Structure formats: structure tokens, C-alpha cells
């Protein structure tokens, strides 16, 4: 026997446990789709293609797993919830890609019409099948289904508002309402589901459930802001080409002088066809007087998310993972200063570039824009 005892194996970190749980979400989804054999011979392959090849979204797996872990200490019970969240995002990104145009004759390798029908099943019926089949008390299953439907409806409202909104006729406050529904409601739904499951049927009305939903909504808002800036900084300027009423664009039109507003609207009118006009308009959106209220908004939401975590689950190792993901959503944005106070330890945020870099590309959907991260 060696005189030197072998050191005990290091315990897996919270991030290690999360990395181990993500493949189980994929296995769970594969099992759900297997349930469509052999009865739905046409739909099942289309669903499998959509789940495998559809555009992914940051935090689609991690958020419900980590929220459940922060409350309960375990990730495994939240695997079906993470699966439902993944399915929702596959469907939403499909509809988003189609509504933004540029899909051509194929979408994710399939016929666009068939993919759209599969997306409806993927985002609505399949998640509800998953939630209502959980081995839980009936009242808890009903609450989970209601949480999902509330998130679905709010997100649809936000998506419609996004499509119909006019940059010239929309206020910054109205854009924030759209963002709270379009993205915030879905992240809020994921966090609400995880918190309700962790707290159990006997505490269905615990105020912590709503507070976790507020946290999720804050993360969703930050994710939407990041997504907007990713498009600007990449040089794609897809949102400008589509004349989407993003917060920064509306803030520019709201704060501009009459001359600047006239110029911005002139550029926006030609943005779909002119890369040079898109570049000039994007540079106007990064002017200091436009960025200042935007940075204040980002700071408020960012600090609120951290404060909620510090209140709801201050001692869980999974909470540290959530803090890091909150910071990830703002690290590449124009929000450059770590907030003061107790949350400063979570943040080291380098400034984003003052003007969108990179070569201009034709307006249109950039498939790699929202990459998957755990």
C-alpha cells in the first residue's frame, strides 16, 4: 500500500452537473418523438429534423435546469421542462425566420410549408403533451400547463407587436412592452415552470414562483437587447433591412433633432436595398445621446436580475451559474460599466465597440446569429 493516500476525487462543480444534464434533455426529446411512431409517419420525421437542425437559442436548456437546481439542489426533475423550453424556441425561431424572409425554397433542409406545420406541433402540442404527462399531482400539472400557455400567449402578442410596430410611430416604452412579451415572457415562463416544480403542489402560490418569473423576464429582456446589438455589430443589419422597431432605433428617432430624425427616416426608407444606408443609420444609433438612456435601461434590468438571484437563492452553487449567465447577456453590449454595490463581484464587462465593425453584408437572416450555449 502506498504511504501517500490517494486524494479524494474532486466533486463535480455545478457547471459540470449542468453539462451532464444537457444530453439528458436531448434524450428526453428523442423519447417524446419516439412516441409519434408509427401513428404519425409524416409528422415525426419533420419534427425530428426541426429539433435537430432548427435554429437554437442561448439558455434554452440551461435556464430551467439551473433555476430548479438553485431551489431544489437537483437538475434531473427539470429535464422535461427544459425539453418543453427547447421545443418552444425551435418553433418560435422557425416562425421568426419565415417572417423575416430569406428562407428560399428550403428551410432547415425541408419543405418550408411542412416545417411550419411541424413548428406548430413542436411549439404547442408537443410541450403540452410533455407537461401533462409528468408523474405529478393533477393540480400541479394543471398549473404547469397554465404557466406554459400564459407564456405562449404573451410571446405571440409580443411577436405580433414586433411585426406590426412602426419605428416612426412607436415609443421606447412601447418597444419595452413588446420585448417583455416577445422574449421576456418565454424566459419568464421557463423560470416559473422550474420554480413551481421545485416548490411542489403544496406551495403553488408561493410568491417566490412569481419572483422567479420576474427574474426570467429580466434575462429575456437582456437577451433581446443582446440579440439586437449582435445584429448591428455583425454588419448584417437585418433588423434595419426589415425596418424592425428595435429599442435603439426607436430611441434614436425619439431623441433626435428634427434634422437628424428626417435623415434617419430617409436612411431607413432605403435600408432594405442599401448597405451604405444601413451602415450610416447603425452609426447614428450608437451616438452617445442615443446610447445613454439605453445603457441606463440595461443597467437597471441587469442589476435587478442579480438582486433577485441574491434574494431568492443566495447560497446555491447553481445561483452562481445563473449570475454568470446574466452577465453573459450584457458582456457584448454597449453596457460597459460593472454595476456598483454587491453585484460588482459578478461582473467584469468590457465595453462593446463604439461603432458596428465588420464588412457589410446583404440584409437578411443570418443563421448563426443566435448560437447555442449551455
Short mmCIF file of C-alpha atoms in Angstrom, two decimals:
data_model
loop_
_atom_site.label_atom_id
_atom_site.label_comp_id
_atom_site.label_asym_id
_atom_site.label_seq_id
_atom_site.Cartn_x
_atom_site.Cartn_y
_atom_site.Cartn_z
CA UNK A 1 0.00 0.00 0.00
CA UNK A 2 1.32 3.42 -0.90
CA UNK A 3 2.28 5.57 2.10
CA UNK A 4 0.68 8.50 0.34
CA UNK A 5 -3.12 8.32 0.37
CA UNK A 6 -4.78 8.99 -2.96
CA UNK A 7 -6.59 12.33 -2.94
CA UNK A 8 -10.33 12.15 -3.00
CA UNK A 9 -11.88 12.72 -6.39
CA UNK A 10 -12.99 16.29 -6.86
CA UNK A 11 -16.71 16.76 -6.58
CA UNK A 12 -18.27 17.86 -9.86
CA UNK A 13 -18.99 21.55 -9.97
CA UNK A 14 -22.42 23.00 -10.68
CA UNK A 15 -21.29 23.69 -14.24
CA UNK A 16 -20.15 20.06 -14.57
CA UNK A 17 -23.54 18.83 -13.41
CA UNK A 18 -25.25 21.12 -15.89
CA UNK A 19 -23.08 19.83 -18.73
CA UNK A 20 -24.05 16.28 -17.74
CA UNK A 21 -27.76 17.16 -17.69
CA UNK A 22 -27.98 18.73 -21.15
CA UNK A 23 -27.57 15.42 -23.06
CA UNK A 24 -30.41 14.01 -20.95
CA UNK A 25 -32.64 16.77 -22.30
CA UNK A 26 -31.81 15.62 -25.81
CA UNK A 27 -32.53 12.02 -24.84
CA UNK A 28 -35.84 13.09 -23.34
CA UNK A 29 -36.81 14.86 -26.55
CA UNK A 30 -35.88 11.79 -28.58
CA UNK A 31 -38.19 9.75 -26.37
CA UNK A 32 -41.04 12.20 -26.89
CA UNK A 33 -40.62 11.96 -30.65
CA UNK A 34 -40.46 8.17 -30.49
CA UNK A 35 -43.99 8.34 -29.09
CA UNK A 36 -45.13 9.54 -32.51
CA UNK A 37 -44.23 6.16 -34.05
CA UNK A 38 -45.86 4.65 -36.07
CA UNK A 39 -49.09 6.64 -35.98
CA UNK A 40 -47.71 9.96 -37.27
CA UNK A 41 -45.43 8.76 -40.05
CA UNK A 42 -45.22 12.12 -41.85
CA UNK A 43 -45.08 14.45 -38.87
CA UNK A 44 -42.45 12.62 -36.82
CA UNK A 45 -39.56 12.95 -39.33
CA UNK A 46 -40.38 16.64 -39.81
CA UNK A 47 -40.31 17.16 -36.04
CA UNK A 48 -37.03 15.29 -35.72
CA UNK A 49 -35.47 17.46 -38.42
CA UNK A 50 -36.74 20.62 -36.77
CA UNK A 51 -35.43 19.67 -33.32
CA UNK A 52 -32.06 18.60 -34.73
CA UNK A 53 -31.48 21.30 -37.34
CA UNK A 54 -33.62 24.26 -36.28
CA UNK A 55 -32.06 27.46 -35.04
CA UNK A 56 -31.10 27.25 -31.38
CA UNK A 57 -31.32 29.86 -28.64
CA UNK A 58 -28.93 30.63 -25.78
CA UNK A 59 -30.09 29.30 -22.40
CA UNK A 60 -32.79 27.10 -23.92
CA UNK A 61 -31.61 24.18 -21.78
CA UNK A 62 -29.73 25.90 -19.00
CA UNK A 63 -32.30 28.33 -17.60
CA UNK A 64 -34.98 25.88 -16.35
CA UNK A 65 -32.35 23.40 -15.17
CA UNK A 66 -30.42 26.00 -13.18
CA UNK A 67 -33.50 27.62 -11.64
CA UNK A 68 -34.71 24.23 -10.44
CA UNK A 69 -31.23 23.41 -9.16
CA UNK A 70 -31.00 26.69 -7.28
CA UNK A 71 -34.20 25.87 -5.38
CA UNK A 72 -34.10 22.10 -5.10
CA UNK A 73 -30.43 21.21 -5.42
CA UNK A 74 -31.07 18.82 -8.32
CA UNK A 75 -31.35 19.23 -12.07
CA UNK A 76 -32.90 15.93 -13.18
CA UNK A 77 -36.56 16.71 -12.34
CA UNK A 78 -36.42 19.77 -14.60
CA UNK A 79 -35.29 17.85 -17.70
CA UNK A 80 -38.86 17.71 -19.12
CA UNK A 81 -39.24 21.44 -18.50
CA UNK A 82 -36.00 22.14 -20.34
CA UNK A 83 -37.30 19.95 -23.14
CA UNK A 84 -40.50 22.00 -23.35
CA UNK A 85 -38.44 25.20 -23.43
CA UNK A 86 -36.26 23.85 -26.25
CA UNK A 87 -39.34 22.86 -28.26
CA UNK A 88 -40.89 26.29 -27.83
CA UNK A 89 -37.76 28.01 -29.09
CA UNK A 90 -37.35 25.71 -32.09
CA UNK A 91 -40.87 26.65 -33.16
CA UNK A 92 -40.52 30.36 -32.40
CA UNK A 93 -37.25 30.64 -34.30
CA UNK A 94 -38.85 28.90 -37.27
CA UNK A 95 -41.71 31.39 -37.41
CA UNK A 96 -39.22 34.22 -36.89
CA UNK A 97 -37.04 33.06 -39.77
CA UNK A 98 -40.03 32.82 -42.08
CA UNK A 99 -41.50 36.18 -41.07
CA UNK A 100 -38.13 37.86 -41.63
CA UNK A 101 -37.88 36.36 -45.12
CA UNK A 102 -34.90 34.87 -46.87
CA UNK A 103 -35.80 31.19 -46.35
CA UNK A 104 -35.80 30.35 -50.05
CA UNK A 105 -37.17 27.02 -51.23
CA UNK A 106 -35.76 25.05 -48.29
CA UNK A 107 -35.90 25.63 -44.55
CA UNK A 108 -33.65 23.60 -42.23
CA UNK A 109 -33.26 21.14 -45.10
CA UNK A 110 -37.01 20.61 -45.57
CA UNK A 111 -40.00 22.00 -47.38
CA UNK A 112 -40.88 25.34 -45.72
CA UNK A 113 -44.60 24.56 -45.57
CA UNK A 114 -44.02 21.21 -43.90
CA UNK A 115 -41.53 22.75 -41.47
CA UNK A 116 -44.05 25.43 -40.48
CA UNK A 117 -46.71 22.83 -39.71
CA UNK A 118 -44.17 20.82 -37.73
CA UNK A 119 -43.22 24.01 -35.86
CA UNK A 120 -46.82 24.49 -34.73
CA UNK A 121 -46.84 20.98 -33.27
CA UNK A 122 -43.33 21.46 -31.87
CA UNK A 123 -44.07 24.67 -30.03
CA UNK A 124 -47.58 23.98 -28.81
CA UNK A 125 -48.91 20.43 -28.69
CA UNK A 126 -45.67 18.58 -28.01
CA UNK A 127 -44.64 20.67 -24.95
CA UNK A 128 -48.15 20.36 -23.53
CA UNK A 129 -48.02 16.60 -24.01
CA UNK A 130 -44.76 16.58 -22.07
CA UNK A 131 -46.06 18.71 -19.19
CA UNK A 132 -49.40 16.96 -18.79
CA UNK A 133 -47.73 13.52 -18.76
CA UNK A 134 -45.45 14.29 -15.80
CA UNK A 135 -45.93 11.98 -12.78
CA UNK A 136 -47.18 14.80 -10.55
CA UNK A 137 -50.39 15.67 -8.70
CA UNK A 138 -53.07 16.73 -11.15
CA UNK A 139 -53.34 20.23 -9.74
CA UNK A 140 -49.62 20.83 -10.23
CA UNK A 141 -49.74 19.54 -13.80
CA UNK A 142 -52.60 21.94 -14.49
CA UNK A 143 -50.65 24.88 -13.08
CA UNK A 144 -47.61 23.98 -15.18
CA UNK A 145 -49.74 23.77 -18.32
CA UNK A 146 -51.31 27.14 -17.48
CA UNK A 147 -47.85 28.67 -16.98
CA UNK A 148 -46.80 27.39 -20.39
CA UNK A 149 -49.93 28.71 -22.08
CA UNK A 150 -49.58 32.11 -20.42
CA UNK A 151 -46.03 32.34 -21.76
CA UNK A 152 -47.13 31.16 -25.21
CA UNK A 153 -49.89 33.77 -25.46
CA UNK A 154 -47.78 36.65 -24.17
CA UNK A 155 -44.98 35.74 -26.59
CA UNK A 156 -47.41 35.61 -29.51
CA UNK A 157 -48.67 39.05 -28.51
CA UNK A 158 -45.11 40.35 -28.47
CA UNK A 159 -44.25 38.78 -31.82
CA UNK A 160 -47.32 40.34 -33.45
CA UNK A 161 -46.45 43.69 -31.88
CA UNK A 162 -42.91 43.36 -33.24
CA UNK A 163 -44.17 42.64 -36.75
CA UNK A 164 -46.74 45.43 -36.79
CA UNK A 165 -44.74 48.09 -34.95
CA UNK A 166 -43.58 51.11 -36.93
CA UNK A 167 -40.28 52.66 -35.82
CA UNK A 168 -41.59 56.17 -36.50
CA UNK A 169 -44.85 55.64 -34.62
CA UNK A 170 -43.62 53.70 -31.59
CA UNK A 171 -42.25 54.98 -28.28
CA UNK A 172 -39.32 53.41 -26.40
CA UNK A 173 -41.76 52.37 -23.65
CA UNK A 174 -43.92 50.54 -26.20
CA UNK A 175 -40.86 48.71 -27.52
CA UNK A 176 -40.02 47.58 -23.99
CA UNK A 177 -43.55 46.19 -23.62
CA UNK A 178 -43.12 44.24 -26.85
CA UNK A 179 -39.74 42.94 -25.64
CA UNK A 180 -41.18 41.90 -22.26
CA UNK A 181 -43.70 39.77 -24.12
CA UNK A 182 -41.70 38.69 -27.15
CA UNK A 183 -38.65 37.41 -25.25
CA UNK A 184 -39.18 38.14 -21.57
CA UNK A 185 -42.37 36.11 -21.29
CA UNK A 186 -40.71 32.96 -22.59
CA UNK A 187 -37.71 33.11 -20.28
CA UNK A 188 -40.14 34.05 -17.52
CA UNK A 189 -42.25 31.01 -18.37
CA UNK A 190 -39.21 28.71 -18.17
CA UNK A 191 -38.18 30.09 -14.78
CA UNK A 192 -41.76 29.96 -13.48
CA UNK A 193 -42.17 26.33 -14.53
CA UNK A 194 -38.91 25.35 -12.84
CA UNK A 195 -39.70 27.22 -9.62
CA UNK A 196 -43.23 25.84 -9.41
CA UNK A 197 -41.99 22.28 -9.91
CA UNK A 198 -39.23 22.71 -7.32
CA UNK A 199 -41.57 24.16 -4.69
CA UNK A 200 -44.24 21.49 -5.28
CA UNK A 201 -48.01 21.31 -5.29
CA UNK A 202 -48.37 22.42 -1.67
CA UNK A 203 -46.68 25.75 -2.41
CA UNK A 204 -48.18 26.53 -5.79
CA UNK A 205 -49.00 30.08 -4.72
CA UNK A 206 -45.64 30.77 -3.08
CA UNK A 207 -44.60 34.34 -4.03
CA UNK A 208 -41.19 33.01 -4.96
CA UNK A 209 -42.72 31.49 -8.09
CA UNK A 210 -43.70 34.93 -9.37
CA UNK A 211 -40.32 36.36 -8.34
CA UNK A 212 -38.50 33.69 -10.32
CA UNK A 213 -40.75 34.53 -13.25
CA UNK A 214 -39.66 38.16 -12.93
CA UNK A 215 -36.04 37.02 -12.96
CA UNK A 216 -36.63 35.04 -16.13
CA UNK A 217 -38.31 38.01 -17.76
CA UNK A 218 -35.28 40.18 -16.92
CA UNK A 219 -32.97 37.63 -18.53
CA UNK A 220 -35.21 37.59 -21.59
CA UNK A 221 -35.06 41.36 -21.88
CA UNK A 222 -31.26 41.30 -21.68
CA UNK A 223 -31.17 38.54 -24.30
CA UNK A 224 -33.31 40.61 -26.66
CA UNK A 225 -31.07 43.66 -26.25
CA UNK A 226 -28.01 41.50 -26.89
CA UNK A 227 -29.62 39.99 -29.97
CA UNK A 228 -30.36 43.46 -31.33
CA UNK A 229 -26.77 44.57 -30.82
CA UNK A 230 -25.34 41.34 -32.23
CA UNK A 231 -27.12 42.14 -35.47
CA UNK A 232 -25.80 45.70 -35.54
CA UNK A 233 -22.21 44.83 -34.64
CA UNK A 234 -22.04 41.91 -37.06
CA UNK A 235 -22.66 44.18 -40.03
CA UNK A 236 -25.72 42.19 -41.10
CA UNK A 237 -28.14 44.97 -40.09
CA UNK A 238 -31.01 42.57 -40.65
CA UNK A 239 -33.37 44.48 -38.38
CA UNK A 240 -32.72 47.72 -40.25
CA UNK A 241 -33.33 45.98 -43.56
CA UNK A 242 -36.65 44.73 -42.22
CA UNK A 243 -37.46 48.14 -40.65
CA UNK A 244 -37.96 46.48 -37.26
CA UNK A 245 -38.84 48.78 -34.37
CA UNK A 246 -35.87 47.91 -32.15
CA UNK A 247 -35.26 49.82 -28.94
CA UNK A 248 -32.12 51.58 -30.17
CA UNK A 249 -33.71 52.63 -33.45
CA UNK A 250 -36.82 53.96 -31.74
CA UNK A 251 -34.66 55.70 -29.14
CA UNK A 252 -32.76 57.40 -31.97
CA UNK A 253 -35.97 58.63 -33.60
CA UNK A 254 -37.33 59.69 -30.21
CA UNK A 255 -34.23 61.66 -29.14
CA UNK A 256 -33.10 63.07 -32.49
CA UNK A 257 -33.39 66.64 -33.61
CA UNK A 258 -35.82 67.29 -36.45
CA UNK A 259 -32.97 67.27 -38.94
CA UNK A 260 -31.47 64.05 -37.55
CA UNK A 261 -34.86 62.37 -37.45
CA UNK A 262 -35.55 63.32 -41.05
CA UNK A 263 -32.18 61.90 -42.09
CA UNK A 264 -32.70 58.70 -40.08
CA UNK A 265 -36.13 58.11 -41.64
CA UNK A 266 -34.68 58.76 -45.09
CA UNK A 267 -31.98 56.14 -44.46
CA UNK A 268 -34.50 53.70 -43.02
CA UNK A 269 -36.66 54.04 -46.11
CA UNK A 270 -33.76 52.83 -48.27
CA UNK A 271 -32.31 50.34 -45.78
CA UNK A 272 -33.75 47.23 -47.39
CA UNK A 273 -31.80 47.87 -50.59
CA UNK A 274 -28.75 49.90 -49.49
CA UNK A 275 -25.91 48.55 -47.35
CA UNK A 276 -24.38 52.03 -47.15
CA UNK A 277 -27.59 53.49 -45.75
CA UNK A 278 -27.82 50.68 -43.21
CA UNK A 279 -24.25 51.38 -42.07
CA UNK A 280 -24.88 55.10 -41.68
CA UNK A 281 -28.10 54.53 -39.77
CA UNK A 282 -26.41 51.98 -37.49
CA UNK A 283 -23.68 54.51 -36.68
CA UNK A 284 -26.34 57.08 -35.74
CA UNK A 285 -27.84 54.55 -33.33
CA UNK A 286 -24.53 54.35 -31.45
CA UNK A 287 -24.34 58.10 -30.84
CA UNK A 288 -23.77 58.94 -27.13
CA UNK A 289 -27.12 60.69 -26.64
CA UNK A 290 -28.91 57.63 -28.03
CA UNK A 291 -26.83 55.17 -26.02
CA UNK A 292 -27.21 56.94 -22.67
CA UNK A 293 -30.88 56.04 -21.97
CA UNK A 294 -30.30 52.60 -23.46
CA UNK A 295 -27.37 51.97 -21.13
CA UNK A 296 -29.44 53.12 -18.15
CA UNK A 297 -32.18 50.68 -19.12
CA UNK A 298 -29.68 47.84 -19.48
CA UNK A 299 -28.12 48.69 -16.13
CA UNK A 300 -31.49 48.68 -14.37
CA UNK A 301 -32.53 45.30 -15.79
CA UNK A 302 -29.07 43.79 -15.25
CA UNK A 303 -28.90 44.85 -11.61
CA UNK A 304 -32.49 43.76 -10.97
CA UNK A 305 -31.70 40.26 -12.25
CA UNK A 306 -28.70 39.98 -9.92
CA UNK A 307 -30.66 41.37 -6.97
CA UNK A 308 -33.43 38.81 -7.48
CA UNK A 309 -30.90 35.97 -7.51
CA UNK A 310 -29.26 37.25 -4.34
CA UNK A 311 -32.66 37.29 -2.65
CA UNK A 312 -34.19 34.08 -3.99
CA UNK A 313 -31.31 31.59 -3.70
CA UNK A 314 -28.18 33.27 -2.35
CA UNK A 315 -26.37 30.13 -1.19
CA UNK A 316 -26.87 27.66 -4.04
CA UNK A 317 -23.92 26.85 -6.31
CA UNK A 318 -26.37 26.95 -9.20
CA UNK A 319 -27.10 30.59 -8.40
CA UNK A 320 -23.51 31.44 -9.27
CA UNK A 321 -24.10 29.80 -12.66
CA UNK A 322 -27.16 31.99 -13.15
CA UNK A 323 -25.22 35.12 -12.19
CA UNK A 324 -22.66 34.27 -14.87
CA UNK A 325 -25.34 33.82 -17.49
CA UNK A 326 -26.94 37.13 -16.60
CA UNK A 327 -23.56 38.75 -17.23
CA UNK A 328 -23.10 36.83 -20.48
CA UNK A 329 -26.19 38.53 -21.86
CA UNK A 330 -24.70 42.01 -21.46
CA UNK A 331 -21.00 41.36 -21.93
CA UNK A 332 -21.01 42.22 -25.65
CA UNK A 333 -23.46 45.11 -25.43
CA UNK A 334 -22.94 48.85 -25.12
CA UNK A 335 -23.43 48.47 -21.36
CA UNK A 336 -19.77 48.77 -20.40
CA UNK A 337 -19.61 49.56 -16.68
CA UNK A 338 -19.96 46.93 -13.98
CA UNK A 339 -22.69 47.99 -11.56
CA UNK A 340 -21.65 49.27 -8.18
CA UNK A 341 -22.58 47.53 -4.97
CA UNK A 342 -22.75 43.85 -4.05
CA UNK A 343 -23.20 42.68 -7.64
CA UNK A 344 -19.92 44.12 -8.84
CA UNK A 345 -18.15 40.88 -7.95
CA UNK A 346 -20.20 39.09 -10.59
CA UNK A 347 -19.27 41.42 -13.40
CA UNK A 348 -16.24 42.38 -15.43
CA UNK A 349 -17.80 43.87 -18.51
CA UNK A 350 -15.56 45.19 -21.28
CA UNK A 351 -17.09 47.89 -23.44
CA UNK A 352 -18.52 46.99 -26.80
CA UNK A 353 -17.13 48.81 -29.83
CA UNK A 354 -18.47 52.30 -30.37
CA UNK A 355 -19.42 51.65 -34.00
CA UNK A 356 -20.54 48.34 -35.52
CA UNK A 357 -17.45 46.71 -37.06
CA UNK A 358 -17.07 44.32 -39.91
CA UNK A 359 -17.94 44.28 -43.59
CA UNK A 360 -21.46 44.96 -44.71
CA UNK A 361 -23.50 42.04 -45.95
CA UNK A 362 -26.87 41.95 -47.67
CA UNK A 363 -29.83 42.33 -45.35
CA UNK A 364 -31.42 39.01 -44.47
CA UNK A 365 -31.46 36.24 -41.92
CA UNK A 366 -28.07 35.29 -40.56
CA UNK A 367 -28.35 31.68 -39.48
CA UNK A 368 -25.50 31.80 -36.98
CA UNK A 369 -26.78 34.85 -35.17
CA UNK A 370 -28.16 33.08 -32.10
CA UNK A 371 -25.70 30.32 -31.34
CA UNK A 372 -26.34 27.68 -28.73
CA UNK A 373 -24.59 27.95 -25.41
CA UNK A 374 -25.38 25.85 -22.38
#
